[in-house]
XYZ file of C-alpha atoms in Angstrom:
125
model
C 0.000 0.000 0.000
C 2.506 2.686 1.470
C 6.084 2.719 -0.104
C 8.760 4.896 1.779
C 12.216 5.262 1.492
C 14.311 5.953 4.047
C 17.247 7.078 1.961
C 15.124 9.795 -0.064
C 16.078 12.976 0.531
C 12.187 13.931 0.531
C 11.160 13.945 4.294
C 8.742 10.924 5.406
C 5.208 12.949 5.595
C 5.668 14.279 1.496
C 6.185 10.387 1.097
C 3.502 9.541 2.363
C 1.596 12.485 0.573
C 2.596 11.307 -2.622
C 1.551 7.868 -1.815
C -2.431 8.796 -0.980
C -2.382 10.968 -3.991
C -0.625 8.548 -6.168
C -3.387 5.940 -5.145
C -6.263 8.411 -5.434
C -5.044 8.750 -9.519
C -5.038 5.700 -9.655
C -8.209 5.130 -8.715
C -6.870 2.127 -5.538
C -8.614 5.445 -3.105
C -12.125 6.155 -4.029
C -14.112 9.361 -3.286
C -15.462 9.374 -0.079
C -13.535 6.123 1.191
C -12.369 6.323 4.588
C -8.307 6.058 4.806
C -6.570 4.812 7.854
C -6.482 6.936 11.064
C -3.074 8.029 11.870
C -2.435 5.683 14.906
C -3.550 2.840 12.404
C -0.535 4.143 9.442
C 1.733 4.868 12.323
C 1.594 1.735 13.542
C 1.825 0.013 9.802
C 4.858 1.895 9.049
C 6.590 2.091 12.050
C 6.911 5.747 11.779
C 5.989 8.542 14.543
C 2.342 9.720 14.709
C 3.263 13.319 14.486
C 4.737 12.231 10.736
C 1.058 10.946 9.623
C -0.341 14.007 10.940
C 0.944 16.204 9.020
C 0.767 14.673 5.932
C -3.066 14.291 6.663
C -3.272 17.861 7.755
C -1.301 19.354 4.474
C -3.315 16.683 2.569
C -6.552 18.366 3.952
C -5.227 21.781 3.302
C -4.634 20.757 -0.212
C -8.144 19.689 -0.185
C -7.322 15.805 -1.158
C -9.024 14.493 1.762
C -11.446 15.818 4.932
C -11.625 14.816 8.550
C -15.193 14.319 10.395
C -14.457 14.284 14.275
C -15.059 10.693 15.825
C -15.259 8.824 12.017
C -12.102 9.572 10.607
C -10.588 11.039 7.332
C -12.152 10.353 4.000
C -10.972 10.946 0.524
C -12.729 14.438 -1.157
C -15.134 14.172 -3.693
C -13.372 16.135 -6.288
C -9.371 14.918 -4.869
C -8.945 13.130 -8.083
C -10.033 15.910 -10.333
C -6.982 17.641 -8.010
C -4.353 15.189 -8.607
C -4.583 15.496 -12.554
C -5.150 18.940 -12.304
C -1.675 19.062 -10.363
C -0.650 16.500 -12.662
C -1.344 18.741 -15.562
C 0.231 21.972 -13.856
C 3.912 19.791 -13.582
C 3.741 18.937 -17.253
C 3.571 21.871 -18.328
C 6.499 23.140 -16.088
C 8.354 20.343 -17.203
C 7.356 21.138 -20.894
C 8.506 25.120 -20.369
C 11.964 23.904 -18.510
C 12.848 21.631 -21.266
C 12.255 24.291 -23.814
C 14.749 26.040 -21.994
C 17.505 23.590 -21.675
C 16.701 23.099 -25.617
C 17.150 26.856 -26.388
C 20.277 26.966 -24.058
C 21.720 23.928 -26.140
C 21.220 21.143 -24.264
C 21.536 17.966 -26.816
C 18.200 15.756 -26.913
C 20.121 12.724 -25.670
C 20.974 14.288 -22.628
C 17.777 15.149 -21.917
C 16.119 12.184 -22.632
C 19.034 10.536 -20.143
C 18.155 13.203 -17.477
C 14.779 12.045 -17.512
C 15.170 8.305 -17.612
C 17.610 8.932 -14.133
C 14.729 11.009 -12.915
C 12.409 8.681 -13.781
C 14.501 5.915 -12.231
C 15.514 7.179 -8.761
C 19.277 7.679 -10.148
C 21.719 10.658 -9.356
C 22.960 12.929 -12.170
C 26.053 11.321 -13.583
């Protein structure tokens, strides 16, 4: 379900972030389906309370997801419209950065290298 790695230098609570939204895109978190309470993914990962609750907090902030006092935290009706729409918004930063690197001379090999590393967890060589 949850996939974290210890040696990212991404701190533990955007992890898990990623993770919810990840599975809301993909469609494994529905709308409106109840996610586990932070004692319950604190336990599961073996990771500090305080850690879930602030990915759950910036998560509701971000409007992904919604808390109801005594029930738990659901998944927003509209989080997966969100997630493509965020999505969407990276692409086209991507799109505009790579423009630049073409304009500044970057060769189309390199790029396509950069992004394979990206794509594959590897450092810059």
């Amino acid at each position: 379900m949850f996939t974290l790695d210890f040696s990212d230098r991404r701190p533990i609570y955007e992890q898990i972030k990623d993770n919810i939204k990840e599975m809301i895109l993909r469609g494994i978190l529905k709308e409106n389906e109840k996610i586990p309470s932070v004692r319950e993914l604190a336990v599961m990962l073996t990771i500090n309370p305080n850690t879930i609750q602030k990915a759950y907090r910036d998560l509701e902030n971000e409007g992904y997801i919604h808390t109801v006092k005594g029930r738990g935290s659901f998944v927003t009706s509209h989080a997966h419209n969100l997630t493509k729409l965020k999505v969407l918004e990276v692409k086209k930063e991507f799109e505009k950065s790579a423009k630049t690197l073409k304009e500044l001379g970057e060769e189309e090999e390199s790029l396509i290298l950069m992004v394979r590393n990206i794509y594959h967890g590897e450092e810059e060589k």
